[in-house]
Tab-separated table of C-alpha atoms and ligand atoms in Angstrom:
chain	number	residue	atom	x	y	z
A	41	UNK	CA	-90.275	93.234	-76.971
A	42	UNK	CA	-89.965	89.844	-75.218
A	43	UNK	CA	-87.913	89.447	-72.200
A	44	UNK	CA	-85.352	86.579	-72.253
A	45	UNK	CA	-86.217	84.065	-69.455
A	46	UNK	CA	-84.131	84.213	-66.510
A	47	UNK	CA	-81.670	81.392	-66.084
A	48	UNK	CA	-81.829	80.545	-62.492
A	49	UNK	CA	-82.118	76.744	-62.479
A	50	UNK	CA	-79.484	74.278	-61.699
A	51	UNK	CA	-78.957	70.781	-63.345
A	52	UNK	CA	-76.378	68.175	-62.945
A	53	UNK	CA	-74.487	65.892	-65.255
A	54	UNK	CA	-73.388	62.717	-63.706
A	55	UNK	CA	-70.954	60.269	-65.693
A	56	UNK	CA	-69.208	56.972	-65.192
A	57	UNK	CA	-67.249	55.071	-67.700
A	58	UNK	CA	-67.289	51.301	-67.052
A	59	UNK	CA	-63.471	51.021	-67.252
A	60	UNK	CA	-62.750	53.916	-64.654
A	61	UNK	CA	-65.381	52.747	-62.280
A	62	UNK	CA	-63.894	49.571	-62.039
A	63	UNK	CA	-60.660	51.138	-60.813
A	64	UNK	CA	-61.288	54.051	-58.445
A	65	UNK	CA	-63.968	56.315	-59.945
A	66	UNK	CA	-66.580	57.786	-57.867
A	67	UNK	CA	-69.889	55.857	-58.209
A	68	UNK	CA	-72.923	57.781	-59.434
A	69	UNK	CA	-74.442	57.620	-56.037
A	70	UNK	CA	-71.477	59.259	-54.600
A	71	UNK	CA	-71.384	61.950	-57.476
A	72	UNK	CA	-75.216	62.744	-56.926
A	73	UNK	CA	-74.642	63.154	-53.108
A	74	UNK	CA	-71.511	65.478	-53.691
A	75	UNK	CA	-73.330	67.488	-56.373
A	76	UNK	CA	-76.483	67.769	-54.104
A	77	UNK	CA	-74.432	69.101	-51.288
A	78	UNK	CA	-72.547	71.518	-53.445
A	79	UNK	CA	-75.569	73.084	-54.556
A	80	UNK	CA	-77.091	73.326	-51.123
A	81	UNK	CA	-74.111	75.191	-49.952
A	82	UNK	CA	-74.775	77.704	-52.866
A	83	UNK	CA	-78.402	77.950	-51.752
A	84	UNK	CA	-79.714	75.989	-54.751
A	85	UNK	CA	-81.121	72.762	-55.708
A	86	UNK	CA	-80.595	70.516	-58.722
A	87	UNK	CA	-83.849	70.560	-60.723
A	88	UNK	CA	-82.862	68.089	-63.166
A	89	UNK	CA	-80.224	65.420	-63.368
A	90	UNK	CA	-78.527	64.111	-66.492
A	91	UNK	CA	-76.938	60.734	-66.063
A	92	UNK	CA	-74.628	59.208	-68.508
A	93	UNK	CA	-73.664	55.615	-67.532
A	94	UNK	CA	-70.825	53.830	-69.269
A	95	UNK	CA	-69.622	56.463	-71.678
A	96	UNK	CA	-66.071	57.672	-72.008
A	97	UNK	CA	-65.113	61.309	-71.411
A	98	UNK	CA	-63.096	61.346	-74.668
A	99	UNK	CA	-66.314	60.490	-76.612
A	100	UNK	CA	-67.701	63.673	-78.235
A	101	UNK	CA	-71.056	61.982	-79.133
A	102	UNK	CA	-72.367	61.009	-75.672
A	103	UNK	CA	-76.043	60.988	-76.119
A	104	UNK	CA	-77.000	62.353	-72.682
A	105	UNK	CA	-74.487	65.267	-72.806
A	106	UNK	CA	-75.873	66.028	-76.280
A	107	UNK	CA	-79.224	65.924	-74.980
A	108	UNK	CA	-78.271	68.209	-72.004
A	109	UNK	CA	-76.373	70.775	-74.345
A	110	UNK	CA	-79.398	70.872	-76.694
A	111	UNK	CA	-81.886	71.506	-73.814
A	112	UNK	CA	-79.814	74.286	-72.028
A	113	UNK	CA	-78.674	76.059	-75.346
A	114	UNK	CA	-82.510	76.674	-76.243
A	115	UNK	CA	-83.279	80.221	-76.007
A	116	UNK	CA	-86.317	79.463	-73.807
A	117	UNK	CA	-84.225	77.404	-71.340
A	118	UNK	CA	-84.217	78.594	-67.744
A	119	UNK	CA	-81.005	76.603	-66.698
A	120	UNK	CA	-78.212	78.891	-65.771
A	121	UNK	CA	-75.786	76.206	-63.884
A	122	UNK	CA	-74.510	72.888	-64.705
A	123	UNK	CA	-72.776	71.011	-61.864
A	124	UNK	CA	-70.355	68.274	-62.396
A	125	UNK	CA	-68.361	66.256	-59.658
A	126	UNK	CA	-65.045	66.986	-61.423
A	127	UNK	CA	-64.132	68.760	-64.661
A	128	UNK	CA	-63.177	65.213	-66.137
A	129	UNK	CA	-66.858	64.195	-65.893
A	130	UNK	CA	-67.791	66.982	-68.401
A	131	UNK	CA	-65.026	66.116	-70.926
A	132	UNK	CA	-61.562	64.484	-71.127
A	133	UNK	CA	-60.819	66.332	-74.352
A	134	UNK	CA	-59.625	69.858	-73.758
A	135	UNK	CA	-60.600	71.237	-77.097
A	136	UNK	CA	-64.145	69.848	-76.739
A	137	UNK	CA	-64.371	71.157	-73.335
A	138	UNK	CA	-63.314	74.606	-74.265
A	139	UNK	CA	-65.724	74.796	-77.395
A	140	UNK	CA	-68.749	73.423	-75.325
A	141	UNK	CA	-68.074	75.706	-72.284
A	142	UNK	CA	-67.646	78.924	-74.617
A	143	UNK	CA	-71.000	78.094	-76.396
A	144	UNK	CA	-72.689	77.671	-72.967
A	145	UNK	CA	-70.962	81.058	-71.645
A	146	UNK	CA	-72.406	82.715	-74.622
A	147	UNK	CA	-75.999	82.051	-73.591
A	148	UNK	CA	-75.262	82.702	-70.049
A	149	UNK	CA	-74.764	79.309	-68.583
A	150	UNK	CA	-71.783	78.308	-66.498
A	151	UNK	CA	-70.196	74.804	-65.658
A	152	UNK	CA	-69.337	74.378	-61.992
A	153	UNK	CA	-67.184	71.538	-60.724
A	154	UNK	CA	-67.720	70.411	-56.972
A	155	UNK	CA	-64.009	69.165	-56.682
A	156	UNK	CA	-62.280	72.292	-58.334
A	157	UNK	CA	-64.488	75.161	-57.021
A	158	UNK	CA	-62.932	78.015	-59.194
A	159	UNK	CA	-63.428	81.688	-58.835
A	160	UNK	CA	-65.548	83.337	-61.400
A	161	UNK	CA	-62.823	85.658	-62.693
A	162	UNK	CA	-60.004	85.541	-65.319
A	163	UNK	CA	-57.837	83.558	-62.877
A	164	UNK	CA	-60.621	80.992	-62.355
A	165	UNK	CA	-60.972	80.669	-66.332
A	166	UNK	CA	-57.226	80.196	-66.586
A	167	UNK	CA	-57.321	77.608	-63.997
A	168	UNK	CA	-60.161	75.801	-65.547
A	169	UNK	CA	-58.408	75.553	-69.000
A	170	UNK	CA	-55.387	74.162	-67.023
A	171	UNK	CA	-57.760	71.561	-65.417
A	172	UNK	CA	-59.228	70.417	-68.781
A	173	UNK	CA	-55.730	69.904	-70.077
A	174	UNK	CA	-54.807	67.700	-67.127
A	175	UNK	CA	-57.915	65.575	-67.721
A	176	UNK	CA	-56.960	64.916	-71.311
A	177	UNK	CA	-53.404	64.144	-70.386
A	178	UNK	CA	-54.599	61.749	-67.640
A	179	UNK	CA	-56.903	60.030	-70.131
A	180	UNK	CA	-54.171	59.652	-72.736
A	181	UNK	CA	-51.645	58.481	-70.172
A	182	UNK	CA	-54.453	55.806	-68.951
A	183	UNK	CA	-54.556	54.344	-72.351
A	184	UNK	CA	-50.809	53.932	-72.847
A	185	UNK	CA	-50.700	52.558	-69.182
A	186	UNK	CA	-53.506	49.978	-69.946
A	187	UNK	CA	-51.826	48.810	-73.128
A	188	UNK	CA	-48.546	48.223	-71.465
A	189	UNK	CA	-50.280	46.475	-68.346
A	190	UNK	CA	-52.065	44.190	-70.630
A	191	UNK	CA	-48.943	43.059	-72.546
A	192	UNK	CA	-47.194	42.433	-69.245
A	193	UNK	CA	-50.196	40.432	-67.945
A	194	UNK	CA	-50.241	38.168	-71.006
A	195	UNK	CA	-46.488	37.430	-70.530
A	196	UNK	CA	-47.163	36.502	-67.016
A	197	UNK	CA	-49.752	34.015	-68.220
A	198	UNK	CA	-52.843	36.039	-67.166
A	199	UNK	CA	-55.842	36.822	-69.494
A	200	UNK	CA	-56.208	40.594	-69.773
A	201	UNK	CA	-59.279	40.774	-71.706
A	202	UNK	CA	-62.913	41.080	-70.391
A	203	UNK	CA	-64.947	38.243	-72.005
A	204	UNK	CA	-63.465	34.749	-72.248
A	205	UNK	CA	-63.536	33.233	-75.617
A	206	UNK	CA	-66.278	30.502	-76.088
A	207	UNK	CA	-65.205	27.363	-74.262
A	208	UNK	CA	-63.472	29.168	-71.329
A	209	UNK	CA	-64.297	31.326	-68.227
A	210	UNK	CA	-62.041	33.652	-66.470
A	211	UNK	CA	-61.002	33.103	-62.772
A	212	UNK	CA	-59.993	35.930	-60.623
A	213	UNK	CA	-56.460	35.469	-58.920
A	214	UNK	CA	-55.286	38.006	-56.277
A	215	UNK	CA	-51.446	38.378	-57.271
A	216	UNK	CA	-50.636	40.944	-54.761
A	217	UNK	CA	-52.900	42.320	-51.962
A	218	UNK	CA	-55.504	44.412	-53.921
A	219	UNK	CA	-54.199	43.526	-57.294
A	220	UNK	CA	-56.502	41.036	-59.170
A	221	UNK	CA	-55.487	39.363	-62.477
A	222	UNK	CA	-57.489	36.628	-64.320
A	223	UNK	CA	-56.638	33.213	-65.537
A	224	UNK	CA	-58.429	31.403	-68.438
A	225	UNK	CA	-59.889	28.000	-67.573
A	226	UNK	CA	-61.938	25.720	-69.431
A	227	UNK	CA	-65.680	26.167	-69.065
A	228	UNK	CA	-66.828	22.465	-68.925
A	229	UNK	CA	-70.494	23.216	-70.090
A	230	UNK	CA	-69.246	25.146	-73.086
A	231	UNK	CA	-66.328	22.845	-73.668
A	232	UNK	CA	-68.720	19.948	-74.316
A	233	UNK	CA	-70.377	22.219	-77.182
A	234	UNK	CA	-67.085	22.977	-78.412
A	235	UNK	CA	-66.233	19.191	-78.844
A	236	UNK	CA	-69.698	18.627	-80.176
A	237	UNK	CA	-69.185	21.341	-82.965
A	238	UNK	CA	-65.767	19.827	-83.928
A	239	UNK	CA	-67.094	16.256	-83.971
A	240	UNK	CA	-70.224	17.511	-86.184
A	241	UNK	CA	-68.007	19.610	-88.299
A	242	UNK	CA	-65.389	16.851	-89.168
A	243	UNK	CA	-68.044	14.104	-89.585
A	244	UNK	CA	-70.873	15.954	-91.275
A	245	UNK	CA	-71.163	18.466	-94.021
A	246	UNK	CA	-70.155	21.884	-93.271
A	247	UNK	CA	-70.953	24.752	-90.868
A	248	UNK	CA	-74.577	25.313	-91.940
A	249	UNK	CA	-75.429	21.787	-91.309
A	250	UNK	CA	-73.731	22.012	-87.979
A	251	UNK	CA	-75.544	25.140	-87.113
A	252	UNK	CA	-78.863	23.460	-87.888
A	253	UNK	CA	-78.032	20.270	-85.799
A	254	UNK	CA	-77.266	22.485	-82.891
A	255	UNK	CA	-80.470	24.362	-83.213
A	256	UNK	CA	-82.463	21.035	-83.133
A	257	UNK	CA	-80.655	19.917	-80.131
A	258	UNK	CA	-81.570	23.173	-78.393
A	259	UNK	CA	-77.902	24.631	-78.244
A	260	UNK	CA	-77.604	28.410	-77.975
A	261	UNK	CA	-74.731	30.778	-77.995
A	262	UNK	CA	-73.830	32.760	-74.913
A	263	UNK	CA	-76.232	35.590	-75.866
A	264	UNK	CA	-79.142	33.286	-76.289
A	265	UNK	CA	-79.166	33.454	-79.962
A	266	UNK	CA	-79.013	30.209	-82.086
A	267	UNK	CA	-75.516	29.172	-83.591
A	268	UNK	CA	-75.188	30.662	-86.985
A	269	UNK	CA	-72.848	29.325	-89.890
A	270	UNK	CA	-70.235	32.205	-89.174
A	271	UNK	CA	-70.245	31.667	-85.401
A	272	UNK	CA	-69.450	28.011	-86.041
A	273	UNK	CA	-66.668	28.884	-88.469
A	274	UNK	CA	-65.147	31.493	-86.173
A	275	UNK	CA	-65.193	28.959	-83.285
A	276	UNK	CA	-63.438	26.082	-85.274
A	277	UNK	CA	-60.833	28.634	-86.376
A	278	UNK	CA	-60.068	29.967	-82.942
A	279	UNK	CA	-56.702	28.595	-81.823
A	280	UNK	CA	-57.534	29.081	-78.223
A	281	UNK	CA	-59.645	25.718	-78.406
A	282	UNK	CA	-56.459	23.987	-79.298
A	283	UNK	CA	-54.306	25.567	-76.552
A	284	UNK	CA	-53.026	28.654	-77.766
A	285	UNK	CA	-54.593	32.162	-77.465
A	286	UNK	CA	-53.218	34.781	-79.307
A	287	UNK	CA	-53.489	38.197	-77.634
A	288	UNK	CA	-53.845	41.263	-79.954
A	289	UNK	CA	-55.063	39.571	-83.030
A	290	UNK	CA	-57.617	42.157	-84.003
A	291	UNK	CA	-55.922	45.456	-84.416
A	292	UNK	CA	-58.087	48.244	-85.387
A	293	UNK	CA	-60.252	46.993	-88.146
A	294	UNK	CA	-57.646	44.635	-89.553
A	295	UNK	CA	-56.044	41.479	-88.169
A	296	UNK	CA	-52.502	40.995	-87.012
A	297	UNK	CA	-50.491	37.882	-88.093
A	298	UNK	CA	-50.264	35.355	-85.162
A	299	UNK	CA	-46.479	35.659	-85.172
A	300	UNK	CA	-46.876	39.295	-84.089
A	301	UNK	CA	-49.098	38.538	-81.238
A	302	UNK	CA	-48.409	37.438	-77.695
A	303	UNK	CA	-49.373	33.999	-77.185
A	304	UNK	CA	-50.900	32.631	-73.935
A	305	UNK	CA	-51.075	28.879	-73.426
A	306	UNK	CA	-54.289	27.589	-72.225
A	307	UNK	CA	-55.818	23.991	-71.572
A	308	UNK	CA	-56.853	22.707	-74.953
A	309	UNK	CA	-60.382	21.638	-75.450
A	310	UNK	CA	-59.764	19.777	-78.812
A	311	UNK	CA	-56.603	17.995	-79.587
A	312	UNK	CA	-54.220	19.327	-82.268
A	313	UNK	CA	-55.092	16.678	-84.830
A	314	UNK	CA	-58.827	17.469	-84.848
A	315	UNK	CA	-58.144	21.278	-84.880
A	316	UNK	CA	-55.883	20.731	-88.119
A	317	UNK	CA	-58.319	18.569	-89.578
A	318	UNK	CA	-61.270	20.981	-89.169
A	319	UNK	CA	-59.127	23.716	-90.784
A	320	UNK	CA	-58.242	21.520	-93.726
A	321	UNK	CA	-61.796	20.588	-94.279
A	322	UNK	CA	-62.842	24.252	-94.044
A	323	UNK	CA	-60.539	25.042	-96.789
A	324	UNK	CA	-61.998	22.519	-98.881
A	325	UNK	CA	-65.671	23.030	-98.090
A	326	UNK	CA	-65.993	26.799	-97.948
A	327	UNK	CA	-63.690	27.892	-100.529
A	328	UNK	CA	-65.407	31.333	-100.694
A	329	UNK	CA	-64.205	32.097	-97.224
A	330	UNK	CA	-60.509	30.988	-97.769
A	331	UNK	CA	-58.206	33.998	-98.238
A	332	UNK	CA	-56.981	35.183	-101.663
A	333	UNK	CA	-60.266	35.048	-103.645
A	334	UNK	CA	-61.471	38.147	-105.003
A	335	UNK	CA	-64.766	39.455	-103.348
A	336	UNK	CA	-67.718	38.917	-105.649
A	337	UNK	CA	-69.114	42.014	-107.412
A	338	UNK	CA	-72.320	43.163	-105.670
A	339	UNK	CA	-75.258	41.851	-107.196
A	340	UNK	CA	-77.939	44.327	-108.732
A	341	UNK	CA	-80.258	44.512	-105.415
A	342	UNK	CA	-77.454	43.578	-103.008
A	343	UNK	CA	-77.863	45.134	-99.549
A	344	UNK	CA	-81.499	46.427	-100.200
A	345	UNK	CA	-83.619	43.468	-99.865
A	346	UNK	CA	-85.187	42.524	-96.461
A	347	UNK	CA	-87.062	39.397	-95.318
A	348	UNK	CA	-90.859	40.188	-94.762
A	349	UNK	CA	-91.022	37.292	-92.064
A	350	UNK	CA	-88.121	38.326	-89.905
A	351	UNK	CA	-86.765	41.661	-91.236
A	352	UNK	CA	-83.325	40.382	-91.754
A	353	UNK	CA	-81.356	41.302	-94.650
A	354	UNK	CA	-81.345	39.081	-97.859
A	355	UNK	CA	-78.144	37.701	-99.100
A	356	UNK	CA	-76.975	35.916	-102.229
A	357	UNK	CA	-77.015	32.042	-102.039
A	358	UNK	CA	-75.437	30.053	-104.863
A	359	UNK	CA	-75.594	26.357	-105.666
A	360	UNK	CA	-73.624	24.435	-108.276
A	361	UNK	CA	-75.297	21.414	-110.024
A	362	UNK	CA	-73.619	19.153	-112.484
A	363	UNK	CA	-75.730	18.140	-115.530
A	364	UNK	CA	-73.927	15.891	-118.154
A	365	UNK	CA	-70.558	16.761	-116.738
A	366	UNK	CA	-71.377	20.706	-117.147
A	367	UNK	CA	-71.563	22.890	-113.929
A	368	UNK	CA	-74.518	25.132	-113.834
A	369	UNK	CA	-74.753	27.657	-111.285
A	370	UNK	CA	-77.714	28.785	-109.705
A	371	UNK	CA	-78.033	32.136	-107.865
A	372	UNK	CA	-80.694	32.899	-105.246
A	373	UNK	CA	-81.357	35.738	-102.976
A	374	UNK	CA	-82.535	34.316	-99.478
A	375	UNK	CA	-83.060	35.504	-95.971
A	376	UNK	CA	-79.748	35.754	-94.201
A	377	UNK	CA	-81.104	34.289	-91.135
A	378	UNK	CA	-82.732	31.204	-92.901
A	379	UNK	CA	-79.444	30.998	-94.862
A	380	UNK	CA	-77.100	31.114	-92.026
A	381	UNK	CA	-79.024	29.708	-89.057
A	382	UNK	CA	-81.480	27.502	-90.773
A	383	UNK	CA	-85.313	27.185	-91.120
A	384	UNK	CA	-85.748	26.880	-87.351
A	385	UNK	CA	-84.880	30.705	-87.308
A	386	UNK	CA	-86.684	31.787	-90.261
A	387	UNK	CA	-88.463	29.722	-93.018
A	388	UNK	CA	-87.058	32.384	-95.406
A	389	UNK	CA	-88.370	32.765	-99.122
A	390	UNK	CA	-85.654	31.779	-101.702
A	391	UNK	CA	-85.939	33.602	-105.023
A	392	UNK	CA	-83.909	33.296	-108.227
A	393	UNK	CA	-81.820	36.475	-108.569
A	394	UNK	CA	-82.645	36.561	-112.282
A	395	UNK	CA	-86.347	36.696	-111.504
A	396	UNK	CA	-86.291	39.285	-108.878
A	397	UNK	CA	-83.683	41.758	-110.615
A	398	UNK	CA	-86.050	41.628	-113.801
A	399	UNK	CA	-89.164	42.251	-111.621
A	400	UNK	CA	-87.623	45.101	-109.789
A	401	UNK	CA	-85.785	46.534	-112.807
A	402	UNK	CA	-88.876	46.312	-114.999
A	403	UNK	CA	-91.128	48.080	-112.447
A	404	UNK	CA	-88.259	50.697	-111.954
A	405	UNK	CA	-88.122	51.319	-115.709
A	406	UNK	CA	-91.893	51.966	-115.942
A	407	UNK	CA	-91.773	54.302	-112.765
A	408	UNK	CA	-89.088	56.470	-114.329
A	409	UNK	CA	-90.759	56.285	-117.748
A	410	UNK	CA	-93.724	58.390	-116.699
A	411	UNK	CA	-95.963	59.552	-119.581
A	412	UNK	CA	-94.657	63.212	-119.473
A	413	UNK	CA	-91.095	62.128	-119.577
A	414	UNK	CA	-91.661	59.779	-122.516
A	415	UNK	CA	-93.188	62.659	-124.307
A	416	UNK	CA	-90.373	65.091	-123.601
A	417	UNK	CA	-87.785	62.362	-124.638
A	418	UNK	CA	-89.664	61.690	-127.881
A	419	UNK	CA	-89.695	65.221	-128.825
A	420	UNK	CA	-86.134	65.604	-127.852
A	421	UNK	CA	-84.881	62.505	-129.973
A	422	UNK	CA	-87.297	62.181	-132.719
A	423	UNK	CA	-88.116	58.572	-131.757
A	424	UNK	CA	-91.800	57.355	-131.140
A	425	UNK	CA	-92.837	57.212	-127.652
A	426	UNK	CA	-93.080	53.410	-127.680
A	427	UNK	CA	-89.340	53.208	-129.042
A	428	UNK	CA	-88.414	55.486	-126.280
A	429	UNK	CA	-90.117	53.092	-123.529
A	430	UNK	CA	-88.500	50.046	-125.094
A	431	UNK	CA	-84.964	51.581	-125.230
A	432	UNK	CA	-85.168	52.858	-121.629
A	433	UNK	CA	-86.590	49.452	-120.482
A	434	UNK	CA	-83.619	47.744	-122.398
A	435	UNK	CA	-80.972	49.958	-120.791
A	436	UNK	CA	-82.140	49.647	-117.246
A	437	UNK	CA	-82.954	45.858	-117.355
A	438	UNK	CA	-80.144	44.557	-119.559
A	439	UNK	CA	-77.070	46.361	-118.265
A	440	UNK	CA	-76.377	45.392	-114.718
A	441	UNK	CA	-74.078	48.461	-113.942
A	442	UNK	CA	-76.755	50.906	-115.159
A	443	UNK	CA	-79.561	48.945	-113.468
A	444	UNK	CA	-77.702	48.979	-110.035
A	445	UNK	CA	-76.862	52.645	-110.346
A	446	UNK	CA	-80.706	53.461	-110.822
A	447	UNK	CA	-81.638	51.051	-108.138
A	448	UNK	CA	-79.196	52.637	-105.600
A	449	UNK	CA	-80.240	56.129	-106.540
A	450	UNK	CA	-83.959	55.514	-106.365
A	451	UNK	CA	-84.658	52.665	-103.848
A	452	UNK	CA	-84.570	52.847	-100.109
A	453	UNK	CA	-85.500	49.149	-99.543
A	454	UNK	CA	-87.295	46.264	-100.982
A	455	UNK	CA	-89.337	43.635	-98.666
A	456	UNK	CA	-90.210	40.376	-99.743
A	457	UNK	CA	-93.418	39.262	-98.323
A	458	UNK	CA	-94.028	35.824	-99.891
A	459	UNK	CA	-94.555	36.274	-103.467
A	460	UNK	CA	-95.196	39.856	-103.250
A	461	UNK	CA	-92.381	42.501	-103.418
A	462	UNK	CA	-92.699	45.867	-101.923
A	463	UNK	CA	-90.332	48.601	-103.033
A	464	UNK	CA	-89.782	51.774	-100.863
A	465	UNK	CA	-88.527	54.467	-103.062
A	466	UNK	CA	-86.059	56.988	-101.434
A	467	UNK	CA	-87.665	60.035	-99.896
A	468	UNK	CA	-87.746	62.962	-102.317
A	469	UNK	CA	-87.159	60.967	-105.403
A	470	UNK	CA	-89.583	61.781	-108.349
A	471	UNK	CA	-91.048	58.386	-108.720
A	472	UNK	CA	-94.615	59.257	-109.743
A	473	UNK	CA	-96.536	56.703	-107.869
A	474	UNK	CA	-97.384	56.162	-104.281
A	475	UNK	CA	-95.011	55.788	-101.316
A	476	UNK	CA	-94.751	51.992	-101.930
A	477	UNK	CA	-94.879	50.017	-104.935
A	478	UNK	CA	-95.998	46.521	-104.867
A	479	UNK	CA	-94.847	43.897	-107.526
A	480	UNK	CA	-96.254	40.526	-107.847
A	481	UNK	CA	-94.006	37.781	-108.993
A	482	UNK	CA	-95.060	35.913	-111.978
B	826	LIG	ZN1	-86.335	35.867	-92.736
């Protein structure tokens, strides 16, 4: 019989959430010191430290906490004690705290809190549950208070957000001793770029060209990336640059109407006329982006294709050409980076959708139609093997919905490497060829 290892070791779990730390939370250094002293008073040392920076106590999927639980729940673990500075460090969700601690108790691990040194008896357990509920209540109350405080700050003309929108900076203002609010002021360096973008957009031909000109002039976004078509469009649509910031526009995943938002007057970077002109031009130039138009049906290979040069995903690119008064639409797949940011970011490789679809679907049909399957189907249907193969190919390649169904079921990803396509099947699918299938374009 094997003896279970003795759980004599102590570990600590330290956590700060960025929002709390800004207010009054104990820093990691202070938590570390307090936890170390506490262990010392109990004649123990902290053998290992688990540090979770910038995570909320209501988050059940904190990576470091998950790792800690995984480690100590191992039957071979020698950890018997987890020390936290305060029960709220472990969790701000009472149910989660109960479940996790009960699992730990089952394997003989206790969670001790420096700030609430509780007796190891039923009264201690009761008090611990009580503290967990308070931690959750505090966290919920904080959320409500924060939202109300933000609304009030906007009413008083302060910017309650973190990052200023492009073109602006935040400046701290001490409204009462110890209470700091922020005002939004024009950031002259960025404002020059904003004016440049508007002047390019109203005089040149659309967001993609603007993005490319910016790249050629060496302009970068705040994060150091090249300006993309979408970034240009989102900037010219942002009312703050014309003097009104709407607070609370994004709401969950959706977007509130401007009339439902609080507005904050800021110093305009562009005049109202230019802003309105850009808006009007946008509606004319980028019709696919104006609201009210139904989303295009996904194309056969949408979402699966990746660029072999920059590993960005591929997207559809359409162009219309008029020949003798008739509008012909051409459809291509191309690298998203090449398409949105320009060849400065990735040279891309443009490929007609028809050509790529047929090449991939044809290869797919051949893969599914392995000789044993053809034989089985031929026997079952009474058709000749060649007829089975033909019918199968026609079904997969000529019916987009069926083709897409098979593609989604069987293919993990498609990489475009020049004129060579590499198809990676989904793991476990019975495609009777190697790991990857290379297709050469005609
Ligand atoms: Zn690319």
